[in-house]
Amino acid sequence: MNETATPRTAPLRARAEIDLAALRANVRTLRAHASGAAVMAVVKSDGYGHGAVPCARAAVEAGASWLGTATPEEALALRAAGLTGRIMCWLWTPGGPWRQTIEAGVDVAVSGMWALREVTEAARGAGMPARVQLKADTGLGRGGCQPGEDWAELVGAALRAEREGLVRVTGLWSHFACADEPGHPSIDAQLTRFREMVTYAEGQGVRPEVRHIANSPATLTLPEAHFDLVRTGIALYGISPSPEIGGPADFGLRPVMTLSASIALVKHVPGGHGVSYGHHYVTPGETTLGLVPVGYADGIPRHASGTGPVLVDGKWRTVAGRVAMDQFVVDLGGDEPAPGAEAVLFGPGDRGEPTAEDWAQAAGTIAYEIVTRIGTRVPRVYVNE
């Protein structure tokens, strides 16, 4: 086996380039899709792996009037970074940082009586009303209050707390289960139930600032679901919620992240040579192998072993053998790029590179998971700030 001696030239082992101009353009596109509704930029899970704070700032610059996070800690981090606009967080457990979140002026989601009790107690201690958004379970079967007696109890208790000056009910909201499956019967059923639950709450005296149920797929395909606000998550980052409804270009979106690595080693091997753990790939003949220094610790899915696509010197190559913790191998055939040459795992696709959706198909998952799982060892490099 002969190892080439050309030194590696790239300054970084790997990088996730985040194009903030693309993100801003996506926000403007989503605002156009939103039929006059306000746009919430969802930056949970560190901005779907893109970096919450830089993406939040760019989204606000482009006209997003709300930011959304899953956890209160994520919301408080945005406040600490100097973001002063409307922020909402929705994933709570008992004993959470209610008071800090109230004092930061963050809207909190309430799905049941235990949460309302905790938030009103925290508001009493803070000496200021909590901004509360009541979540309705219209059919997802996850978070949210059930319709009927449970919803009536929650709405009534929230109104009593509002009269006491402990809360301000700022929103009524829900979440779709199947908006990414066009024509699914649950879509209309959830919309009907949401309207009914909103009508009941407003009939009891709730005066919300915003009513919202639309996620990314509903923003793009269901104008009747837009109400006052749409919550855009994956679409913000230029990825389609589902191939079934169309690709990013079909909606005027551009993927924001490009993941690349510098080839660490290039070497010649004979035919019949096993590659990586378990020798699940054996070279069919004399060939050149390239070592790409990222692995499942960096978020490269092990399930894409033998199938994950990579662009090297203008040609698509496939992961040869198993993805390891820190590295994987590609069979370069007769090509011999120098160590340090760029291997592009995914990006917008306009240079011929694979996309996050290509990796999702290779790994049997969704593109959301591909971008969100990219680990902290991979530096985010922001361009077009």
PDB file of C-alpha atoms in Angstrom, residues 9-154:
ATOM      1  CA  THR A   9      -3.877  22.059   3.135  1.00  0.00           C
ATOM      2  CA  ALA A  10      -7.342  22.772   4.550  1.00  0.00           C
ATOM      3  CA  PRO A  11      -7.325  24.683   7.865  1.00  0.00           C
ATOM      4  CA  LEU A  12     -10.142  22.707   9.447  1.00  0.00           C
ATOM      5  CA  ARG A  13     -10.709  18.972   9.844  1.00  0.00           C
ATOM      6  CA  ALA A  14     -14.373  19.579   9.128  1.00  0.00           C
ATOM      7  CA  ARG A  15     -16.741  22.509   8.959  1.00  0.00           C
ATOM      8  CA  ALA A  16     -20.418  23.247   8.783  1.00  0.00           C
ATOM      9  CA  GLU A  17     -20.739  26.397   6.736  1.00  0.00           C
ATOM     10  CA  ILE A  18     -23.880  28.333   7.634  1.00  0.00           C
ATOM     11  CA  ASP A  19     -25.054  30.764   4.967  1.00  0.00           C
ATOM     12  CA  LEU A  20     -26.962  33.463   6.818  1.00  0.00           C
ATOM     13  CA  ALA A  21     -27.899  35.215   3.579  1.00  0.00           C
ATOM     14  CA  ALA A  22     -29.740  32.047   2.583  1.00  0.00           C
ATOM     15  CA  LEU A  23     -31.491  31.987   5.956  1.00  0.00           C
ATOM     16  CA  ARG A  24     -32.588  35.600   5.618  1.00  0.00           C
ATOM     17  CA  ALA A  25     -33.868  34.877   2.119  1.00  0.00           C
ATOM     18  CA  ASN A  26     -35.789  31.881   3.471  1.00  0.00           C
ATOM     19  CA  VAL A  27     -37.463  34.081   6.078  1.00  0.00           C
ATOM     20  CA  ARG A  28     -38.562  36.518   3.390  1.00  0.00           C
ATOM     21  CA  THR A  29     -39.882  33.626   1.301  1.00  0.00           C
ATOM     22  CA  LEU A  30     -41.769  32.184   4.267  1.00  0.00           C
ATOM     23  CA  ARG A  31     -43.285  35.570   5.023  1.00  0.00           C
ATOM     24  CA  ALA A  32     -44.614  35.604   1.468  1.00  0.00           C
ATOM     25  CA  HIS A  33     -46.090  32.122   1.969  1.00  0.00           C
ATOM     26  CA  ALA A  34     -47.652  33.137   5.297  1.00  0.00           C
ATOM     27  CA  SER A  35     -50.613  35.041   3.834  1.00  0.00           C
ATOM     28  CA  GLY A  36     -50.099  38.037   6.103  1.00  0.00           C
ATOM     29  CA  ALA A  37     -49.567  36.024   9.282  1.00  0.00           C
ATOM     30  CA  ALA A  38     -46.544  36.780  11.431  1.00  0.00           C
ATOM     31  CA  VAL A  39     -43.574  34.400  11.235  1.00  0.00           C
ATOM     32  CA  MET A  40     -42.008  32.623  14.195  1.00  0.00           C
ATOM     33  CA  ALA A  41     -38.457  31.418  13.552  1.00  0.00           C
ATOM     34  CA  VAL A  42     -38.026  28.210  15.530  1.00  0.00           C
ATOM     35  CA  VAL A  43     -34.438  27.939  16.748  1.00  0.00           C
ATOM     36  CA  LYS A  44     -34.748  24.994  19.139  1.00  0.00           C
ATOM     37  CA  SER A  45     -31.996  22.378  19.355  1.00  0.00           C
ATOM     38  CA  ASP A  46     -29.350  25.044  18.693  1.00  0.00           C
ATOM     39  CA  GLY A  47     -31.160  26.233  15.613  1.00  0.00           C
ATOM     40  CA  TYR A  48     -31.615  22.704  14.235  1.00  0.00           C
ATOM     41  CA  GLY A  49     -27.858  22.330  14.488  1.00  0.00           C
ATOM     42  CA  HIS A  50     -27.103  25.600  12.701  1.00  0.00           C
ATOM     43  CA  GLY A  51     -26.470  27.762  15.787  1.00  0.00           C
ATOM     44  CA  ALA A  52     -29.406  29.320  17.602  1.00  0.00           C
ATOM     45  CA  VAL A  53     -28.129  32.820  18.279  1.00  0.00           C
ATOM     46  CA  PRO A  54     -26.668  33.697  14.842  1.00  0.00           C
ATOM     47  CA  CYS A  55     -29.706  32.198  13.120  1.00  0.00           C
ATOM     48  CA  ALA A  56     -32.119  33.987  15.442  1.00  0.00           C
ATOM     49  CA  ARG A  57     -30.452  37.327  14.778  1.00  0.00           C
ATOM     50  CA  ALA A  58     -30.517  36.774  11.022  1.00  0.00           C
ATOM     51  CA  ALA A  59     -34.161  35.694  11.119  1.00  0.00           C
ATOM     52  CA  VAL A  60     -35.202  38.778  13.075  1.00  0.00           C
ATOM     53  CA  GLU A  61     -33.266  41.000  10.659  1.00  0.00           C
ATOM     54  CA  ALA A  62     -35.261  39.456   7.804  1.00  0.00           C
ATOM     55  CA  GLY A  63     -38.626  40.072   9.442  1.00  0.00           C
ATOM     56  CA  ALA A  64     -39.393  37.180  11.787  1.00  0.00           C
ATOM     57  CA  SER A  65     -41.371  38.768  14.617  1.00  0.00           C
ATOM     58  CA  TRP A  66     -41.237  35.786  16.991  1.00  0.00           C
ATOM     59  CA  LEU A  67     -38.606  33.257  18.029  1.00  0.00           C
ATOM     60  CA  GLY A  68     -39.520  29.787  19.265  1.00  0.00           C
ATOM     61  CA  THR A  69     -37.639  27.287  21.402  1.00  0.00           C
ATOM     62  CA  ALA A  70     -38.482  23.971  22.962  1.00  0.00           C
ATOM     63  CA  THR A  71     -36.930  24.468  26.398  1.00  0.00           C
ATOM     64  CA  PRO A  72     -36.916  27.482  28.698  1.00  0.00           C
ATOM     65  CA  GLU A  73     -33.137  27.245  28.914  1.00  0.00           C
ATOM     66  CA  GLU A  74     -32.937  27.793  25.161  1.00  0.00           C
ATOM     67  CA  ALA A  75     -35.203  30.828  25.446  1.00  0.00           C
ATOM     68  CA  LEU A  76     -33.187  32.306  28.304  1.00  0.00           C
ATOM     69  CA  ALA A  77     -29.991  31.855  26.284  1.00  0.00           C
ATOM     70  CA  LEU A  78     -31.503  33.977  23.513  1.00  0.00           C
ATOM     71  CA  ARG A  79     -32.336  36.698  26.021  1.00  0.00           C
ATOM     72  CA  ALA A  80     -28.798  36.505  27.427  1.00  0.00           C
ATOM     73  CA  ALA A  81     -27.478  37.012  23.894  1.00  0.00           C
ATOM     74  CA  GLY A  82     -29.407  40.273  23.640  1.00  0.00           C
ATOM     75  CA  LEU A  83     -32.446  39.219  21.616  1.00  0.00           C
ATOM     76  CA  THR A  84     -35.268  41.389  22.917  1.00  0.00           C
ATOM     77  CA  GLY A  85     -38.264  40.493  20.741  1.00  0.00           C
ATOM     78  CA  ARG A  86     -41.061  38.029  21.365  1.00  0.00           C
ATOM     79  CA  ILE A  87     -39.893  34.539  22.343  1.00  0.00           C
ATOM     80  CA  MET A  88     -41.990  31.488  23.154  1.00  0.00           C
ATOM     81  CA  CYS A  89     -40.930  28.181  24.721  1.00  0.00           C
ATOM     82  CA  TRP A  90     -43.126  25.117  25.088  1.00  0.00           C
ATOM     83  CA  LEU A  91     -41.449  22.094  26.665  1.00  0.00           C
ATOM     84  CA  TRP A  92     -41.797  22.173  30.445  1.00  0.00           C
ATOM     85  CA  THR A  93     -41.405  19.725  33.290  1.00  0.00           C
ATOM     86  CA  PRO A  94     -42.402  20.275  36.920  1.00  0.00           C
ATOM     87  CA  GLY A  95     -40.030  22.535  38.811  1.00  0.00           C
ATOM     88  CA  GLY A  96     -38.770  24.306  35.687  1.00  0.00           C
ATOM     89  CA  PRO A  97     -37.339  27.844  35.691  1.00  0.00           C
ATOM     90  CA  TRP A  98     -40.726  29.530  35.547  1.00  0.00           C
ATOM     91  CA  ARG A  99     -39.760  32.671  37.446  1.00  0.00           C
ATOM     92  CA  GLN A 100     -36.633  33.397  35.397  1.00  0.00           C
ATOM     93  CA  THR A 101     -38.596  32.879  32.207  1.00  0.00           C
ATOM     94  CA  ILE A 102     -41.419  35.150  33.363  1.00  0.00           C
ATOM     95  CA  GLU A 103     -38.947  37.848  34.368  1.00  0.00           C
ATOM     96  CA  ALA A 104     -37.301  37.558  30.950  1.00  0.00           C
ATOM     97  CA  GLY A 105     -40.626  38.310  29.277  1.00  0.00           C
ATOM     98  CA  VAL A 106     -40.763  34.962  27.501  1.00  0.00           C
ATOM     99  CA  ASP A 107     -44.135  33.454  26.588  1.00  0.00           C
ATOM    100  CA  VAL A 108     -44.610  30.047  28.202  1.00  0.00           C
ATOM    101  CA  ALA A 109     -46.802  27.226  26.959  1.00  0.00           C
ATOM    102  CA  VAL A 110     -49.274  25.677  29.374  1.00  0.00           C
ATOM    103  CA  SER A 111     -50.874  22.332  28.543  1.00  0.00           C
ATOM    104  CA  GLY A 112     -52.478  21.395  31.848  1.00  0.00           C
ATOM    105  CA  MET A 113     -53.441  22.391  35.357  1.00  0.00           C
ATOM    106  CA  TRP A 114     -50.146  21.450  37.022  1.00  0.00           C
ATOM    107  CA  ALA A 115     -48.293  23.844  34.737  1.00  0.00           C
ATOM    108  CA  LEU A 116     -50.788  26.640  35.291  1.00  0.00           C
ATOM    109  CA  ARG A 117     -50.463  26.218  39.055  1.00  0.00           C
ATOM    110  CA  GLU A 118     -46.669  26.410  38.863  1.00  0.00           C
ATOM    111  CA  VAL A 119     -46.608  29.399  36.545  1.00  0.00           C
ATOM    112  CA  THR A 120     -49.103  31.393  38.631  1.00  0.00           C
ATOM    113  CA  GLU A 121     -47.099  30.714  41.786  1.00  0.00           C
ATOM    114  CA  ALA A 122     -43.925  31.841  40.016  1.00  0.00           C
ATOM    115  CA  ALA A 123     -45.683  34.972  38.754  1.00  0.00           C
ATOM    116  CA  ARG A 124     -46.760  35.783  42.298  1.00  0.00           C
ATOM    117  CA  GLY A 125     -43.136  35.528  43.411  1.00  0.00           C
ATOM    118  CA  ALA A 126     -41.897  37.580  40.473  1.00  0.00           C
ATOM    119  CA  GLY A 127     -44.468  40.293  41.106  1.00  0.00           C
ATOM    120  CA  MET A 128     -45.438  40.402  37.444  1.00  0.00           C
ATOM    121  CA  PRO A 129     -47.869  38.507  35.213  1.00  0.00           C
ATOM    122  CA  ALA A 130     -46.699  35.544  33.183  1.00  0.00           C
ATOM    123  CA  ARG A 131     -47.269  35.594  29.444  1.00  0.00           C
ATOM    124  CA  VAL A 132     -49.071  32.279  28.926  1.00  0.00           C
ATOM    125  CA  GLN A 133     -50.086  30.482  25.750  1.00  0.00           C
ATOM    126  CA  LEU A 134     -52.605  27.681  26.237  1.00  0.00           C
ATOM    127  CA  LYS A 135     -51.879  24.625  24.117  1.00  0.00           C
ATOM    128  CA  ALA A 136     -54.720  22.503  22.774  1.00  0.00           C
ATOM    129  CA  ASP A 137     -54.275  18.858  21.817  1.00  0.00           C
ATOM    130  CA  THR A 138     -56.295  18.767  18.617  1.00  0.00           C
ATOM    131  CA  GLY A 139     -55.178  15.281  17.644  1.00  0.00           C
ATOM    132  CA  LEU A 140     -51.392  14.936  17.840  1.00  0.00           C
ATOM    133  CA  GLY A 141     -51.688  13.059  21.121  1.00  0.00           C
ATOM    134  CA  ARG A 142     -48.539  14.619  22.522  1.00  0.00           C
ATOM    135  CA  GLY A 143     -48.432  17.912  24.438  1.00  0.00           C
ATOM    136  CA  GLY A 144     -51.546  20.026  24.880  1.00  0.00           C
ATOM    137  CA  CYS A 145     -54.811  19.938  26.770  1.00  0.00           C
ATOM    138  CA  GLN A 146     -57.561  17.562  25.717  1.00  0.00           C
ATOM    139  CA  PRO A 147     -60.792  19.084  24.368  1.00  0.00           C
ATOM    140  CA  GLY A 148     -63.939  19.011  26.442  1.00  0.00           C
ATOM    141  CA  GLU A 149     -63.905  19.169  30.231  1.00  0.00           C
ATOM    142  CA  ASP A 150     -60.114  19.414  30.526  1.00  0.00           C
ATOM    143  CA  TRP A 151     -59.991  22.393  28.162  1.00  0.00           C
ATOM    144  CA  ALA A 152     -62.901  24.064  29.938  1.00  0.00           C
ATOM    145  CA  GLU A 153     -61.151  23.644  33.295  1.00  0.00           C
ATOM    146  CA  LEU A 154     -57.846  25.019  31.988  1.00  0.00           C
TER     147      LEU A 154
END
